[in-house]
Coordinates of C-alpha atoms in Angstrom, one line a residue:
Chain A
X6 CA -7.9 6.0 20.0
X7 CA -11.4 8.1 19.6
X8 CA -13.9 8.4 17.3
X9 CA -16.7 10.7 16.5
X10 CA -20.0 9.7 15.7
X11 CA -22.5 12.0 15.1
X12 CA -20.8 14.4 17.4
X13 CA -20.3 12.1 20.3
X14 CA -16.9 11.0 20.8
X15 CA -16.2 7.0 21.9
X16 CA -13.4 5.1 22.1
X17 CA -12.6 2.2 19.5
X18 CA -12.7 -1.4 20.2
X19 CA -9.6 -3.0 21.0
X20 CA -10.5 -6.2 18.7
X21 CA -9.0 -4.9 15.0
X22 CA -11.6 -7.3 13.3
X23 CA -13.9 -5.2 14.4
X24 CA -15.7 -3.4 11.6
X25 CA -16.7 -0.1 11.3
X26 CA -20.3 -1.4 11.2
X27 CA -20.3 -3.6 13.9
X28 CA -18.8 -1.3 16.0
X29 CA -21.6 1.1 15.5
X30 CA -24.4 -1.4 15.9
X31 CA -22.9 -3.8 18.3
X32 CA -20.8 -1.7 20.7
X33 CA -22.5 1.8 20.6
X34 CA -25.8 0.7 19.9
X35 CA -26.5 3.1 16.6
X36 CA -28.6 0.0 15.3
X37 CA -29.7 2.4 12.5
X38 CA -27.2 1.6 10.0
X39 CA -28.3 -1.8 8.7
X40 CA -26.2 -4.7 8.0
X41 CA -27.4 -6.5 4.5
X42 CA -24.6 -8.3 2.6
X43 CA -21.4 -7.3 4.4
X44 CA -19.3 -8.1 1.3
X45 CA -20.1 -4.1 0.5
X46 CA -23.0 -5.3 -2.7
X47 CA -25.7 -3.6 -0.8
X48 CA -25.3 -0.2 0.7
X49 CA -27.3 -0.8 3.5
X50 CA -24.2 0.0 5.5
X51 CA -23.8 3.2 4.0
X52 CA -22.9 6.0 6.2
X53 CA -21.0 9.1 5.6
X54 CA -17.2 9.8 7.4
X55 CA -15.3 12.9 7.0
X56 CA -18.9 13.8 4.9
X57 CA -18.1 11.1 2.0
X58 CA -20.3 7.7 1.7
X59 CA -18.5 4.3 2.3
X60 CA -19.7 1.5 2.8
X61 CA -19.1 0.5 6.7
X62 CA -18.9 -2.9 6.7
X63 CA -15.6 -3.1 4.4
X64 CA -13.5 -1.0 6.7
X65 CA -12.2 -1.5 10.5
X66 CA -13.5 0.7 13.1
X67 CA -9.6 0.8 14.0
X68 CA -8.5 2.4 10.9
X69 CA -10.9 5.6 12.1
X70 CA -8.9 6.8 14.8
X71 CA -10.0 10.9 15.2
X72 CA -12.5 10.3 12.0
X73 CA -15.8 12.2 12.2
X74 CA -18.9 9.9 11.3
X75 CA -22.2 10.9 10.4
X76 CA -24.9 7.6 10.9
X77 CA -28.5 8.3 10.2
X78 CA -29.2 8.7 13.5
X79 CA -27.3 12.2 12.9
X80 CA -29.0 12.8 9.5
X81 CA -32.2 14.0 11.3
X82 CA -35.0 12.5 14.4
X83 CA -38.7 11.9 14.1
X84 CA -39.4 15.4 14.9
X85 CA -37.0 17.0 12.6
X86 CA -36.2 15.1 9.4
X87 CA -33.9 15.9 6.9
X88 CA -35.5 17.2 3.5
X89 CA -34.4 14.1 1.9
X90 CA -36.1 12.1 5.1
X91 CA -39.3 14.0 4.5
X92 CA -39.4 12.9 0.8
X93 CA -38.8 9.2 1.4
X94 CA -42.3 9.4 3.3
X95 CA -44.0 12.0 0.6
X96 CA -42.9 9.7 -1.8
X97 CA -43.0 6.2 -0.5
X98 CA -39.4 5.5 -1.2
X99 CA -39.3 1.9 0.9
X100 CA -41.5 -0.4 1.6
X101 CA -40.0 -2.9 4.5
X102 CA -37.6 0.2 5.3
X103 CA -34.3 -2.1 5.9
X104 CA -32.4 -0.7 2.8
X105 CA -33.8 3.1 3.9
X106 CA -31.2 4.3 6.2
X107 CA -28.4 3.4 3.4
X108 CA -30.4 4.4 1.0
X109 CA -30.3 7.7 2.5
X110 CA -27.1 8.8 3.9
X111 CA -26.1 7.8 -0.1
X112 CA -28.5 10.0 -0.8
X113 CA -27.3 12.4 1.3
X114 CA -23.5 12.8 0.0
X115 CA -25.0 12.3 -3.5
X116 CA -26.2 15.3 -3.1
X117 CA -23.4 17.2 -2.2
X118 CA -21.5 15.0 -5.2
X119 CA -23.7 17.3 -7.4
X120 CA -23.1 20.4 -5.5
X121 CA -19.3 19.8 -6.1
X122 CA -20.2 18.8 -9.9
X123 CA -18.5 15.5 -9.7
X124 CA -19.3 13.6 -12.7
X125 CA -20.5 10.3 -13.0
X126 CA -20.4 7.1 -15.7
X127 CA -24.0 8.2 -16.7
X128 CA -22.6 12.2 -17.1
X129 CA -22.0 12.7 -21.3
X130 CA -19.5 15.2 -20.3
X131 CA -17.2 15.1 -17.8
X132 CA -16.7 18.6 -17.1
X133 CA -20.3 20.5 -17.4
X134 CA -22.9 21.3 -14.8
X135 CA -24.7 17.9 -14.1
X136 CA -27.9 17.8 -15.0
X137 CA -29.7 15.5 -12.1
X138 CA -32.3 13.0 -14.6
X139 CA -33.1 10.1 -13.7
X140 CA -30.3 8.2 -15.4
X141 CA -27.8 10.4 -12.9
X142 CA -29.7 9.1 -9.5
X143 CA -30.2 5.6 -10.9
X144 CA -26.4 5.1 -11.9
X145 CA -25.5 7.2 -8.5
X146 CA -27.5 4.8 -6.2
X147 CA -26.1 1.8 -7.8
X148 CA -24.4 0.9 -5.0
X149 CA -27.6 0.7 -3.1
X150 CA -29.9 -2.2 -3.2
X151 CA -34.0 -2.1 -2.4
X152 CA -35.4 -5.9 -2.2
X153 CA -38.4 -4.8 -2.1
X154 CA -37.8 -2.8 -5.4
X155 CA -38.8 0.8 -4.5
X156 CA -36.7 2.0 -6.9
X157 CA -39.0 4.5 -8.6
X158 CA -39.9 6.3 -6.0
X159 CA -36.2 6.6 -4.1
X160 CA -35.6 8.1 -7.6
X161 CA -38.8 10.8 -7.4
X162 CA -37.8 11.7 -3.8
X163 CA -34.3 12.0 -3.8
X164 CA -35.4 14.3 -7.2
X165 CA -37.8 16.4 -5.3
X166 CA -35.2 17.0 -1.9
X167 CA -33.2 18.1 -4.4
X168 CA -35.3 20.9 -5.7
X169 CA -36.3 21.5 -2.5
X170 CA -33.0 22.4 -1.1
X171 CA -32.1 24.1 -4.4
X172 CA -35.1 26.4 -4.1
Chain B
X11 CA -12.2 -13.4 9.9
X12 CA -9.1 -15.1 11.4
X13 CA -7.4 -12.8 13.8
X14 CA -4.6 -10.6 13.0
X15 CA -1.9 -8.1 14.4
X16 CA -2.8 -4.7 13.6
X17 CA 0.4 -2.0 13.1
X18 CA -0.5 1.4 11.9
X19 CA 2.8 2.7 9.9
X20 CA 4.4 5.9 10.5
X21 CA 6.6 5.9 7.7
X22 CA 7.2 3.8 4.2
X23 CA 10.4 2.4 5.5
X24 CA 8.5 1.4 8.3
X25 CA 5.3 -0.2 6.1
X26 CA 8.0 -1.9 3.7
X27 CA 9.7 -3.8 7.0
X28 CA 6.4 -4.8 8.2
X29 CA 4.9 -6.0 5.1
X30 CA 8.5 -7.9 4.4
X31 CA 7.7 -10.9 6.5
X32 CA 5.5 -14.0 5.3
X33 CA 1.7 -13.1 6.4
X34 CA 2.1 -9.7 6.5
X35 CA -0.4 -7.2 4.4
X36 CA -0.7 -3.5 3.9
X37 CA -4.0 -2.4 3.6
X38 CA -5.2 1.4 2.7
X39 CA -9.0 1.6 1.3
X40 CA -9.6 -2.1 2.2
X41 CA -12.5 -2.6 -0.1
X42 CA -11.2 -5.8 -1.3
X43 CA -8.8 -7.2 1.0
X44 CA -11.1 -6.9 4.1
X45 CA -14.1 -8.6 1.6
X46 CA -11.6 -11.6 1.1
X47 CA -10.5 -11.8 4.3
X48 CA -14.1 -12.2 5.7
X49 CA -14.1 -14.9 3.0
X50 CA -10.9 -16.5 4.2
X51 CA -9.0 -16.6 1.3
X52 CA -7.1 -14.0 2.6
X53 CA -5.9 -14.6 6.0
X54 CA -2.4 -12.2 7.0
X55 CA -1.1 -12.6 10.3
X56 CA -0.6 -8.8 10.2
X57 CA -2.3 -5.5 9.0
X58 CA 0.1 -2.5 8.3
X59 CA -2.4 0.3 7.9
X60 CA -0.5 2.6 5.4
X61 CA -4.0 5.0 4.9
X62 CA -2.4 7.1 6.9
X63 CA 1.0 7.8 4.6
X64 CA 1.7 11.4 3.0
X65 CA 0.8 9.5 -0.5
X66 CA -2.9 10.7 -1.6
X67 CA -1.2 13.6 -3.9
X68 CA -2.5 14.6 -7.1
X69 CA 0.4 16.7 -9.0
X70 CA 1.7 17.8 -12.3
X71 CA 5.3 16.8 -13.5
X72 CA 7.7 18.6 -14.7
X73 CA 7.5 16.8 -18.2
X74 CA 3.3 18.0 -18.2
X75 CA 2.7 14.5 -17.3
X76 CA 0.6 14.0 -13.8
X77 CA 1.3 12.3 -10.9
X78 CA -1.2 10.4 -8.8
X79 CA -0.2 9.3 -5.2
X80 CA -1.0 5.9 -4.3
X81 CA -3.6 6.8 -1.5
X82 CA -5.3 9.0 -4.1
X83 CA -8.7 7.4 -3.6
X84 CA -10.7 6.5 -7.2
X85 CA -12.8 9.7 -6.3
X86 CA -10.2 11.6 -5.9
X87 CA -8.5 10.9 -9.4
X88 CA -11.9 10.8 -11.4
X89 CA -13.1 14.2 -10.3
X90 CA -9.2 15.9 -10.5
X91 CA -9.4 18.8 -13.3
X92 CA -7.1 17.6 -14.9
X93 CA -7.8 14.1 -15.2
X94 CA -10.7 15.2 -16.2
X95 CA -10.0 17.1 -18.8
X96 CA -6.4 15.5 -20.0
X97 CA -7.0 12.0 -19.1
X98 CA -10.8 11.7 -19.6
X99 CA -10.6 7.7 -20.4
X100 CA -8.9 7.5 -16.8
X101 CA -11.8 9.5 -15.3
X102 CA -13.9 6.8 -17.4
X103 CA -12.7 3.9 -16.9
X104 CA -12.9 4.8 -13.0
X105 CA -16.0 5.7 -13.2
X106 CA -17.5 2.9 -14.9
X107 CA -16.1 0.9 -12.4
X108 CA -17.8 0.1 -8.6
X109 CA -20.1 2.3 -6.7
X110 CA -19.6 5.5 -5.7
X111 CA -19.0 4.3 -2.0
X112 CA -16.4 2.1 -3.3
X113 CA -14.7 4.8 -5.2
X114 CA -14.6 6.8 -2.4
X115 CA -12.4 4.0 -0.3
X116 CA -10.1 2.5 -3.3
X117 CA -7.0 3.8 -3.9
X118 CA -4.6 4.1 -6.6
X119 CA -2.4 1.3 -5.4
X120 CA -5.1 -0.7 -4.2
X121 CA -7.1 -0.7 -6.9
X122 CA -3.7 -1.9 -9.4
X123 CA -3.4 -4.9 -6.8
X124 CA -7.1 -5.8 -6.0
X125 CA -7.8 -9.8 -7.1
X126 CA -9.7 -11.5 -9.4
X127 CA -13.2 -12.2 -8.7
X128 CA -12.7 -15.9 -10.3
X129 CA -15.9 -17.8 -8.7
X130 CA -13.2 -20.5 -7.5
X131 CA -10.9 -18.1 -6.1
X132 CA -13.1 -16.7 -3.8
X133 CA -14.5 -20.0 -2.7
X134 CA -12.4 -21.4 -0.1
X135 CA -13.8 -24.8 -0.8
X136 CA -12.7 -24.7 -4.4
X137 CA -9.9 -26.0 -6.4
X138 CA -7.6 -23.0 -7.3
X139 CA -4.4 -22.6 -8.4
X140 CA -3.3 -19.2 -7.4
X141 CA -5.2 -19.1 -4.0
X142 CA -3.7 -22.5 -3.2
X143 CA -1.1 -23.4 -5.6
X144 CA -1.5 -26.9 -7.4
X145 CA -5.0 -27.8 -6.1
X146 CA -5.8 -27.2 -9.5
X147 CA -8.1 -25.0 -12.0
X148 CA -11.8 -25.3 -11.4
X149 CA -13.0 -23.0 -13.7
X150 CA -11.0 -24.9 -16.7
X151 CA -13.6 -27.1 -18.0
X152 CA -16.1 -25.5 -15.3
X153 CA -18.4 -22.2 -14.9
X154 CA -16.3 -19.9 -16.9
X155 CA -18.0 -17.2 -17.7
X156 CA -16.1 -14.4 -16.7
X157 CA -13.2 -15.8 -17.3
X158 CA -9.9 -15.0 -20.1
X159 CA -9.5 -15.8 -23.5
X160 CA -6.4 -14.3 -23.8
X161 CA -2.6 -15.1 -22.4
X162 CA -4.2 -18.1 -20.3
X163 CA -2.2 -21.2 -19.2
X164 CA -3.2 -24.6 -18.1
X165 CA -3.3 -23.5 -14.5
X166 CA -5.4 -20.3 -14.1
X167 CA -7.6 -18.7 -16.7
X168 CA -8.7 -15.8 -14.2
X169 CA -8.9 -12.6 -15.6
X170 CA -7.5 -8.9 -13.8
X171 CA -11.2 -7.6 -13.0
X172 CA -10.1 -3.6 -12.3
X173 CA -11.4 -1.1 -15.2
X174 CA -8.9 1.9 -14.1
X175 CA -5.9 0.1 -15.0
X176 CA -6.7 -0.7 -18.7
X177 CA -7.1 3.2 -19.1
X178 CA -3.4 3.5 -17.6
X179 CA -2.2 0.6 -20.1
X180 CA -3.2 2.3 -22.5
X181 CA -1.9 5.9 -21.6
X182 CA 1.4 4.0 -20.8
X183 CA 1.3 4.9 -17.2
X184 CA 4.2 3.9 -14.8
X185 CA 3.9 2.4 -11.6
X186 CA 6.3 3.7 -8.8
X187 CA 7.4 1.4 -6.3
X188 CA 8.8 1.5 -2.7
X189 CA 11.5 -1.8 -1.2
X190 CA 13.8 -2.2 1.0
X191 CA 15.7 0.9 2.4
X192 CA 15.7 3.7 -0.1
X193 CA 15.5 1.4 -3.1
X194 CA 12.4 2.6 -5.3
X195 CA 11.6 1.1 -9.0
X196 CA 9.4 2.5 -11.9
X197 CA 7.8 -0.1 -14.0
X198 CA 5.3 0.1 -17.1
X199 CA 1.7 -0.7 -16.1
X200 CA 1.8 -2.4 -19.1
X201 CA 4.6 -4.6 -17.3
X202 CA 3.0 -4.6 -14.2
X203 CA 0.2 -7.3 -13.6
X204 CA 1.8 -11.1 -14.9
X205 CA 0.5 -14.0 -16.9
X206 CA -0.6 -16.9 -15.2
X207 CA 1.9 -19.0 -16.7
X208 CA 3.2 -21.9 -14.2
X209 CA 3.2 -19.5 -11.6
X210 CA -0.3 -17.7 -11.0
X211 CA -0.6 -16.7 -7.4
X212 CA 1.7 -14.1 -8.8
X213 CA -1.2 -11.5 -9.9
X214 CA 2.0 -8.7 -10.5
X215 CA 5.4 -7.8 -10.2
X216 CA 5.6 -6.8 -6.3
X217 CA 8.3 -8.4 -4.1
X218 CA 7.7 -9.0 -0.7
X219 CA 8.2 -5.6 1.2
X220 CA 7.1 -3.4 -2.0
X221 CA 4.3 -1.0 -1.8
X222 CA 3.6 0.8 -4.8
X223 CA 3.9 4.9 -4.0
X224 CA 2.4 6.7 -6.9
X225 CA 1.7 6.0 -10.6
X226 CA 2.8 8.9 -13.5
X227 CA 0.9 9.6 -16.7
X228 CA 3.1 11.2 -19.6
X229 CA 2.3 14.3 -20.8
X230 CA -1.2 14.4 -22.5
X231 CA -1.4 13.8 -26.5
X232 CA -4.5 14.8 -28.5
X233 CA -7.2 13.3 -29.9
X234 CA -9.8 10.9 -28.6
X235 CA -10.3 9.3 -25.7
X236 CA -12.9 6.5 -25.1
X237 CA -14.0 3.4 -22.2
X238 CA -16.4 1.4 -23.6
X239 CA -17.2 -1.2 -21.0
X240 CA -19.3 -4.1 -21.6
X241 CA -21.4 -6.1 -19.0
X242 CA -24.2 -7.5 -17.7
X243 CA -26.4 -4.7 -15.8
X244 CA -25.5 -1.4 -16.8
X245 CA -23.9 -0.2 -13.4
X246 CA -22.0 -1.8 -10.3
X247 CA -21.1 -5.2 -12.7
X248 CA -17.0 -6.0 -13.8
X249 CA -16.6 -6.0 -17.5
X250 CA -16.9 -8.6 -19.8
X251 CA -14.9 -7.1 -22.3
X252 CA -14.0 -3.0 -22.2
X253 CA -11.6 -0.8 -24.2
X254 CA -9.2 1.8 -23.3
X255 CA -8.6 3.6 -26.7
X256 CA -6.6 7.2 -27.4
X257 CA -6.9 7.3 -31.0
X258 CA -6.0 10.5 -32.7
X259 CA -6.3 11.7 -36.5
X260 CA -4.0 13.1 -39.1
X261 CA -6.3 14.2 -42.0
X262 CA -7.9 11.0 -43.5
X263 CA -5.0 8.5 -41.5
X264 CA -5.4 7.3 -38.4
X265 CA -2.0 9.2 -36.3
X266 CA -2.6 7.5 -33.2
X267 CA -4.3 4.0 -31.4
X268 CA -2.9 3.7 -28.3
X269 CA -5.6 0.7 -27.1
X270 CA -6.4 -1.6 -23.9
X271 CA -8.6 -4.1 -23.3
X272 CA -10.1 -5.5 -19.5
X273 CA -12.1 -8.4 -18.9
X274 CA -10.1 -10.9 -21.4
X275 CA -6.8 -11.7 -19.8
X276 CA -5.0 -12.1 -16.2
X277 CA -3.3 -8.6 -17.0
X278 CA -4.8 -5.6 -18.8
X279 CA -4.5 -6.6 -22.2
X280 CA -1.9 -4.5 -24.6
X281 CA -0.7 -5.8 -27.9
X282 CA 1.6 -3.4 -29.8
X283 CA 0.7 -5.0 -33.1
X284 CA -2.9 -3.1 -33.1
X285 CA -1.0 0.5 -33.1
X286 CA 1.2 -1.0 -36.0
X287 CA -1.5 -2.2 -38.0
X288 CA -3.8 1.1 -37.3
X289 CA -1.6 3.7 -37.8
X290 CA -0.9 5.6 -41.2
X291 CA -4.3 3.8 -42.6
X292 CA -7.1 5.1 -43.5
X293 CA -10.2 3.9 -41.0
X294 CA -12.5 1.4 -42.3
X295 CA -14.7 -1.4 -41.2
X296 CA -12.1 -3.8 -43.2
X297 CA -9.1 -2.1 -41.2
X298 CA -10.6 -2.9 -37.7
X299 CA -12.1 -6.5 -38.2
X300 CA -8.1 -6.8 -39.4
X301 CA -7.2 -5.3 -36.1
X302 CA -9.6 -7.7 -34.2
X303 CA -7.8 -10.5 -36.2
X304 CA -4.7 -9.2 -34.8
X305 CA -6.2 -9.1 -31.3
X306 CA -7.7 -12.2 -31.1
X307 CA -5.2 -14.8 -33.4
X308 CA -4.3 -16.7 -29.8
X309 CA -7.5 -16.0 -28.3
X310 CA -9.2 -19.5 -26.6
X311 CA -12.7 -19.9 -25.1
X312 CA -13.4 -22.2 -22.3
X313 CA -17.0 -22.7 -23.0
X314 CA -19.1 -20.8 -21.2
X315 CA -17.2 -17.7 -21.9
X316 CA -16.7 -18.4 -25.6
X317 CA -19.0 -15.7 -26.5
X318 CA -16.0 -13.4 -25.5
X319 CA -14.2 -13.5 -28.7
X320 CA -16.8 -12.1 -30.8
X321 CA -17.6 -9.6 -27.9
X322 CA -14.0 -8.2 -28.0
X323 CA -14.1 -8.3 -32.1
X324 CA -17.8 -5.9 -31.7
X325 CA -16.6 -3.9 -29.3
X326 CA -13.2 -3.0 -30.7
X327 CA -14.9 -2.2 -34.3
X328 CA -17.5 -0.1 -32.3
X329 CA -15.1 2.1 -30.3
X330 CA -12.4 2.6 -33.5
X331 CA -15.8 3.4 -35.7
X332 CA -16.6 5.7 -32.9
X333 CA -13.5 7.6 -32.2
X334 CA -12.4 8.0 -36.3
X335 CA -16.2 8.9 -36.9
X336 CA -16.3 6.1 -39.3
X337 CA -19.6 4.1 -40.4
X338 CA -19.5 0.7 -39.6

């Protein structure tokens, strides 16, 4: 039984308890993905398999056999960050940085979420073009938790990658 | 988390056989099971991963009704075109419920049979009738916030905590089930979750060896369709109170009030006596406190979550005001 993370394949742990999480911190050493509550209140497990956010610590690394996983790690590097990377720092959209890497893979999918017109509880109609406001992020990142309370300015960068990459 | 067998099922037959046994769980999204089994109050001796069954379908039936698979995840069912645009208090009440992360996991059948999140429940050094029956109620006469004011009994006052099930009580869904061999059953959401009763580890109708396979909507009817959920932050919180409503006009009558409430009772609430009393009247702010009075005649606070009743009255008046465009 394999799995693929960020393009690399590995083989899954024997141990079922394993969680997808700890799998990817503990035994393949992607220590990017954070763990925060594991009871899935957080996000700060967040990372993005078969391209859709989940939270990793409420599912078993066994349950992935032949999945595809995308960690931050895959998201972008130092010397080449994603757009939505590059506004977090434009922006200042953390301030310890522990909730960042969740914050951003969710950011990431929520992105394509609007691509694909997916509506949301904050959309007033179900079935137009969604209109990303404020409102739309803040109800989008909800399953995403910043201690530190950075919340304004996760709003104003995902905002601006998201005219950036429209543009 | 205690350790457990894990079997991967390659068929139903094969998921009902090994889920038959004492200690043995299915799991598909996981979202809840795997939280309460960190928790220890769930603690199988086997895991039949059914994620993997042809059952994550979305189709229309032959009477226009819909069909949605029971590995259809939340996503999935919310963002469907049609759901969206026959169903929309289903694409709602989803959506008003969890985080986006979350609805990406949860499936159909999942999400019917996910547990209370009664504070004693999920705390293994509690007093709780249905986690371990007759160590007794803690909640009764203790923090009781979120708990039920409706269809309660002197050993459980938990309340069902999903959103996406209220919206299929009150489009009269029907739950498909899977047992033994090639014996399947259809049952009524509406019949689907229990009462507490004497007998409250029982959250719904499953037997040992059931797995639910899909759930059917009839065919759409008109008018309009409303979730109004109430709570404490205004995303990623259960509801205190919600309503499902389909309420539909005929001139100045009301045609139609097909309603559901969450957050008030062990089972997604339905009382046929609301559609009786609404229908063929004209709407008015007398009519619905009537229809609260209906509603609420057996309701009982336990303290802390007395302010329930007059939540539900409010928030019923607010949604039938709403969808019959009537001032209140």
């Amino acid at each position: 039984m394999t799995i693929t993370v960020n393009d690399k394949q590995y083989d899954l742990p024997d141990d079922p308890r394993v969680s997808l999480l700890d799998f990817l911190r503990r035994d393949i050493g992607l220590t990017g993905t954070k763990k925060g509550c594991d009871h899935g209140q957080c996000g700060a497990c967040t990372v993005l398999v078969g391209g859709m956010r989940i939270n990793s610590c409420l599912t078993l690394a066994v349950m992935h056999d032949g999945d595809s996983v995308q960690t931050i790690e895959g998201i972008g590097t130092e010397t080449d960050p994603s757009p939505l990377q590059r506004a977090f720092l434009e922006h200042d959209g953390y301030q310890c940085g522990y909730c960042t890497p969740g914050q951003i893979c969710s950011a990431t999918a929520l992105l394509d979420e609007i691509a694909n017109n997916w509506p949301s509880d904050a959309s007033d109609d179900l079935e137009a073009a969604i209109d990303l406001t404020d409102e739309e992020i803040r109800e989008r990142m909800s399953g995403n938790l910043c201690r530190c309370g950075a919340y304004v300015n996760i709003v104003a960068a995902i905002k601006a990658a998201a005219k950036e990459m429209a543009a | 988390m205690r350790p457990f067998d894990y079997q991967r099922a390659e068929r139903l037959e094969h998921a009902s056989q090994l889920t038959r046994p004492e200690g043995g769980r299915s799991i598909a999204g996981g979202t809840n099971l795997l939280d309460l089994m960190k928790l220890q109050v769930e603690t199988p001796d086997t895991l039949v991963d059914i994620s993997r069954l042809p059952m994550a379908g979305i189709e229309d039936t032959d009477d226009g009704g819909l069909r949605i698979g029971a590995l259809a995840s939340n996503t999935a069912t919310a963002v469907h075109p049609r759901v969206k645009a026959d169903y929309p208090v289903l694409a709602r009440a989803i959506l008003a419920g969890a985080t986006q992360q979350l609805r990406n996991k949860a499936t159909t059948g999942g999400n019917l049979c996910q547990r209370t999140r009664c504070y004693y429940f999920t705390q293994i050094n509690q007093p709780c009738n249905k986690r371990e029956p007759g160590s007794g109620c803690g909640a009764i006469d203790g923090i009781a916030r979120i708990h039920a004011i409706l269809g309660t009994s002197d050993q459980c006052i938990a309340t069902y905590p999903g959103d996406m099930a209220v919206a299929l009580a009150a489009l009269d869904a029907t739950v498909e089930i899977a047992g033994e061999g090639e014996r399947t059953r259809r049952v009524p959401v509406r019949d689907f979750h229990c009462l507490p009763g004497d007998t409250p580890w029982r959250d719904n109708v499953l037997e040992d060896g059931e797995i639910i396979t899909g759930v059917t909507l009839p065919a759409p009817v008109g008018g309009t369709q409303i979730y109004r959920k109430v709570r404490e932050r205004s995303s990623y919180a259960f509801a205190l109170v919600s309503v499902a409503a389909i309420v539909e006009m005929d001139g100045d009558l009301i045609s139609r009030a097909d309603l559901a409430f969450g957050g008030v009772a062990h089972k997604p609430w339905h009382d046929p006596r609301l559609s009786d009393h609404l229908v063929g009247s004209v709407p008015s702010a007398e009519l619905f406190d009537k229809a609260a009075d209906i509603l609420l005649d057996t309701a009982q606070g336990y303290g802390e979550n007395d302010f329930k009743i007059p939540l539900a009255r409010r928030t019923l008046s607010a949604v039938l005001a709403h969808a019959t465009g009537t001032k209140i």
